[in-house]
Amino acid sequence: METVKVSASREYDVIIGADILSDADGYIEKALGGRPRLAIITDDKVYSLHGEALESALSGFDTVKFVFKNGEASKNIRVYGEILEFLAENSITRTDAIVAFGGGVVGDIAGFAASTFLRGIRFVQIPTTLLAMVDSSVGGKTAIDLEAGKNLCGTFWQPSLVLCDWKLLSTLEDATFSDGMAEVIKYGVIRDRELFERLLMGGVREDPEAVIARCVSIKRDVVNEDERDTGVRALLNFGHTAAHGIEKLSNYEITHGRAVGAGMVIAARGAAKLGLCSPDVVEDIIKAVRLYGLTESCEFSAEGLCEISLSDKKRAGGTITLVLPEKVGSCILKKIPVEELCPFFESGLR
Ligand code: GLY
């Protein structure tokens, strides 16, 4: 078992281990300093797979639960409103807490509800996907989607505890595990060559604890330095500028991780063409994405990707910040005028 301590606007532990869900009672009591009422927020898929295990682990708490339909389509203003009404109807008070039990969608919407209900109540993240364990459950970004795009409405609101029981990953479909691996590869490229080399050896699914802990430590370091995302936190967007375009142009048929896999290759190839890194970096990233069931191929045009990216929240006025590798383990942030984005994607696509 490993514990990573985050020191952002709230201090909290990220505990990573096998079969630790059954000990959730003790971890939550310690983190919340007692036994408040808990509102469990989860989706129907996670609840049918692991709901009983969670409820049995939390049987010493007074709990209520809200279950919504699995999938990104639920991360909207209507479900968010339903969660708020549910919390109010069940008399959740300012000293109570939310437990977000699920993948990124559950963590994002439950966290957003926690940050706004009664002007903010505490919440605990119990992520059930690799992507949520290594990325979205840590660092305090909460969000819902708007018609105009993903994550356009949200807050910074840190959890009180993150409990990563990696044994829960055993029920993940291969494609969903691969989605999380895209974020894992990202951490290797932005900060840790050793982690990247470990990934190229394969076998992460069988033994993920050290890899999850390493990713969480990298995220912790970045968040501790730039919680509000005004500087270095942008490094976590490596591969995501093109990825958001790919997801949207595919009508979200292409999942986030798959899009990030291709987006990292586009960013690296563009960087190599600018002379910022060697073409070997592109080859290494292609090797890693393929090894974990992802792909570098992208069927969309530079113009299409560019149009979406420029309506994304990563744009700041007339500029957009690219995350570009210098080598595996080190990336830089490069601010470019928006007019240069389309030629950059063009050079990254082939
Ligand atoms: N997932 C990117 C961030 O937390 O900043």
PDB file of N, CA and C in Angstrom, residues 78-113:
ATOM      1  N   ARG A  78     -28.614  18.972 -15.949  1.00  0.00           N
ATOM      2  CA  ARG A  78     -29.851  18.365 -15.422  1.00  0.00           C
ATOM      3  C   ARG A  78     -29.519  17.385 -14.298  1.00  0.00           C
ATOM      4  N   VAL A  79     -28.554  16.482 -14.542  1.00  0.00           N
ATOM      5  CA  VAL A  79     -28.202  15.501 -13.500  1.00  0.00           C
ATOM      6  C   VAL A  79     -27.583  16.226 -12.297  1.00  0.00           C
ATOM      7  N   TYR A  80     -26.785  17.239 -12.587  1.00  0.00           N
ATOM      8  CA  TYR A  80     -26.207  18.045 -11.497  1.00  0.00           C
ATOM      9  C   TYR A  80     -27.324  18.637 -10.618  1.00  0.00           C
ATOM     10  N   GLY A  81     -28.356  19.187 -11.259  1.00  0.00           N
ATOM     11  CA  GLY A  81     -29.499  19.745 -10.516  1.00  0.00           C
ATOM     12  C   GLY A  81     -30.198  18.665  -9.703  1.00  0.00           C
ATOM     13  N   GLU A  82     -30.347  17.483 -10.297  1.00  0.00           N
ATOM     14  CA  GLU A  82     -31.007  16.387  -9.567  1.00  0.00           C
ATOM     15  C   GLU A  82     -30.199  15.993  -8.323  1.00  0.00           C
ATOM     16  N   ILE A  83     -28.884  16.009  -8.469  1.00  0.00           N
ATOM     17  CA  ILE A  83     -28.034  15.663  -7.307  1.00  0.00           C
ATOM     18  C   ILE A  83     -28.229  16.700  -6.192  1.00  0.00           C
ATOM     19  N   LEU A  84     -28.253  17.980  -6.567  1.00  0.00           N
ATOM     20  CA  LEU A  84     -28.438  19.025  -5.546  1.00  0.00           C
ATOM     21  C   LEU A  84     -29.785  18.868  -4.833  1.00  0.00           C
ATOM     22  N   GLU A  85     -30.842  18.602  -5.631  1.00  0.00           N
ATOM     23  CA  GLU A  85     -32.175  18.432  -5.011  1.00  0.00           C
ATOM     24  C   GLU A  85     -32.174  17.214  -4.089  1.00  0.00           C
ATOM     25  N   PHE A  86     -31.502  16.150  -4.533  1.00  0.00           N
ATOM     26  CA  PHE A  86     -31.410  14.933  -3.722  1.00  0.00           C
ATOM     27  C   PHE A  86     -30.716  15.226  -2.385  1.00  0.00           C
ATOM     28  N   LEU A  87     -29.624  15.989  -2.450  1.00  0.00           N
ATOM     29  CA  LEU A  87     -28.889  16.308  -1.211  1.00  0.00           C
ATOM     30  C   LEU A  87     -29.781  17.123  -0.267  1.00  0.00           C
ATOM     31  N   ALA A  88     -30.514  18.067  -0.848  1.00  0.00           N
ATOM     32  CA  ALA A  88     -31.390  18.916  -0.017  1.00  0.00           C
ATOM     33  C   ALA A  88     -32.540  18.095   0.569  1.00  0.00           C
ATOM     34  N   GLU A  89     -33.182  17.265  -0.292  1.00  0.00           N
ATOM     35  CA  GLU A  89     -34.323  16.451   0.190  1.00  0.00           C
ATOM     36  C   GLU A  89     -33.892  15.521   1.318  1.00  0.00           C
ATOM     37  N   ASN A  90     -32.632  15.081   1.272  1.00  0.00           N
ATOM     38  CA  ASN A  90     -32.149  14.152   2.292  1.00  0.00           C
ATOM     39  C   ASN A  90     -31.464  14.869   3.459  1.00  0.00           C
ATOM     40  N   SER A  91     -31.666  16.167   3.524  1.00  0.00           N
ATOM     41  CA  SER A  91     -31.172  16.974   4.647  1.00  0.00           C
ATOM     42  C   SER A  91     -29.678  16.803   4.901  1.00  0.00           C
ATOM     43  N   ILE A  92     -28.920  16.736   3.803  1.00  0.00           N
ATOM     44  CA  ILE A  92     -27.452  16.731   3.967  1.00  0.00           C
ATOM     45  C   ILE A  92     -27.051  18.131   4.451  1.00  0.00           C
ATOM     46  N   THR A  93     -26.245  18.164   5.491  1.00  0.00           N
ATOM     47  CA  THR A  93     -25.877  19.466   6.069  1.00  0.00           C
ATOM     48  C   THR A  93     -24.416  19.796   5.784  1.00  0.00           C
ATOM     49  N   ARG A  94     -23.997  20.951   6.254  1.00  0.00           N
ATOM     50  CA  ARG A  94     -22.633  21.405   5.931  1.00  0.00           C
ATOM     51  C   ARG A  94     -21.552  20.559   6.576  1.00  0.00           C
ATOM     52  N   THR A  95     -21.918  19.789   7.609  1.00  0.00           N
ATOM     53  CA  THR A  95     -20.880  18.943   8.228  1.00  0.00           C
ATOM     54  C   THR A  95     -20.883  17.536   7.622  1.00  0.00           C
ATOM     55  N   ASP A  96     -21.852  17.231   6.736  1.00  0.00           N
ATOM     56  CA  ASP A  96     -21.884  15.912   6.097  1.00  0.00           C
ATOM     57  C   ASP A  96     -20.930  15.891   4.896  1.00  0.00           C
ATOM     58  N   ALA A  97     -20.925  14.765   4.187  1.00  0.00           N
ATOM     59  CA  ALA A  97     -19.963  14.658   3.081  1.00  0.00           C
ATOM     60  C   ALA A  97     -20.533  13.796   1.961  1.00  0.00           C
ATOM     61  N   ILE A  98     -19.957  14.002   0.780  1.00  0.00           N
ATOM     62  CA  ILE A  98     -20.311  13.196  -0.402  1.00  0.00           C
ATOM     63  C   ILE A  98     -19.213  12.166  -0.615  1.00  0.00           C
ATOM     64  N   VAL A  99     -19.618  10.969  -1.047  1.00  0.00           N
ATOM     65  CA  VAL A  99     -18.644   9.970  -1.497  1.00  0.00           C
ATOM     66  C   VAL A  99     -18.866   9.785  -2.997  1.00  0.00           C
ATOM     67  N   ALA A 100     -17.866  10.134  -3.798  1.00  0.00           N
ATOM     68  CA  ALA A 100     -17.957   9.956  -5.250  1.00  0.00           C
ATOM     69  C   ALA A 100     -17.374   8.593  -5.580  1.00  0.00           C
ATOM     70  N   PHE A 101     -18.229   7.678  -6.036  1.00  0.00           N
ATOM     71  CA  PHE A 101     -17.797   6.291  -6.237  1.00  0.00           C
ATOM     72  C   PHE A 101     -17.969   5.941  -7.720  1.00  0.00           C
ATOM     73  N   GLY A 102     -16.867   6.007  -8.476  1.00  0.00           N
ATOM     74  CA  GLY A 102     -16.970   5.713  -9.902  1.00  0.00           C
ATOM     75  C   GLY A 102     -15.779   6.244 -10.675  1.00  0.00           C
ATOM     76  N   GLY A 103     -15.973   6.397 -11.985  1.00  0.00           N
ATOM     77  CA  GLY A 103     -14.905   6.904 -12.850  1.00  0.00           C
ATOM     78  C   GLY A 103     -14.906   8.422 -12.894  1.00  0.00           C
ATOM     79  N   GLY A 104     -14.312   8.963 -13.966  1.00  0.00           N
ATOM     80  CA  GLY A 104     -14.132  10.411 -14.064  1.00  0.00           C
ATOM     81  C   GLY A 104     -15.442  11.186 -14.072  1.00  0.00           C
ATOM     82  N   VAL A 105     -16.471  10.641 -14.730  1.00  0.00           N
ATOM     83  CA  VAL A 105     -17.743  11.360 -14.803  1.00  0.00           C
ATOM     84  C   VAL A 105     -18.331  11.519 -13.407  1.00  0.00           C
ATOM     85  N   VAL A 106     -18.326  10.438 -12.643  1.00  0.00           N
ATOM     86  CA  VAL A 106     -18.879  10.491 -11.278  1.00  0.00           C
ATOM     87  C   VAL A 106     -18.065  11.463 -10.419  1.00  0.00           C
ATOM     88  N   GLY A 107     -16.751  11.350 -10.474  1.00  0.00           N
ATOM     89  CA  GLY A 107     -15.900  12.220  -9.647  1.00  0.00           C
ATOM     90  C   GLY A 107     -16.094  13.685  -9.991  1.00  0.00           C
ATOM     91  N   ASP A 108     -16.188  13.982 -11.300  1.00  0.00           N
ATOM     92  CA  ASP A 108     -16.308  15.382 -11.733  1.00  0.00           C
ATOM     93  C   ASP A 108     -17.645  15.992 -11.286  1.00  0.00           C
ATOM     94  N   ILE A 109     -18.751  15.257 -11.521  1.00  0.00           N
ATOM     95  CA  ILE A 109     -20.068  15.856 -11.226  1.00  0.00           C
ATOM     96  C   ILE A 109     -20.330  15.840  -9.718  1.00  0.00           C
ATOM     97  N   ALA A 110     -19.906  14.781  -9.036  1.00  0.00           N
ATOM     98  CA  ALA A 110     -20.107  14.726  -7.576  1.00  0.00           C
ATOM     99  C   ALA A 110     -19.238  15.792  -6.895  1.00  0.00           C
ATOM    100  N   GLY A 111     -18.038  15.986  -7.410  1.00  0.00           N
ATOM    101  CA  GLY A 111     -17.154  17.019  -6.858  1.00  0.00           C
ATOM    102  C   GLY A 111     -17.737  18.407  -7.078  1.00  0.00           C
ATOM    103  N   PHE A 112     -18.331  18.615  -8.266  1.00  0.00           N
ATOM    104  CA  PHE A 112     -18.938  19.922  -8.555  1.00  0.00           C
ATOM    105  C   PHE A 112     -20.126  20.151  -7.624  1.00  0.00           C
ATOM    106  N   ALA A 113     -20.922  19.100  -7.415  1.00  0.00           N
ATOM    107  CA  ALA A 113     -22.048  19.224  -6.482  1.00  0.00           C
ATOM    108  C   ALA A 113     -21.518  19.526  -5.076  1.00  0.00           C
TER     109      ALA A 113
END
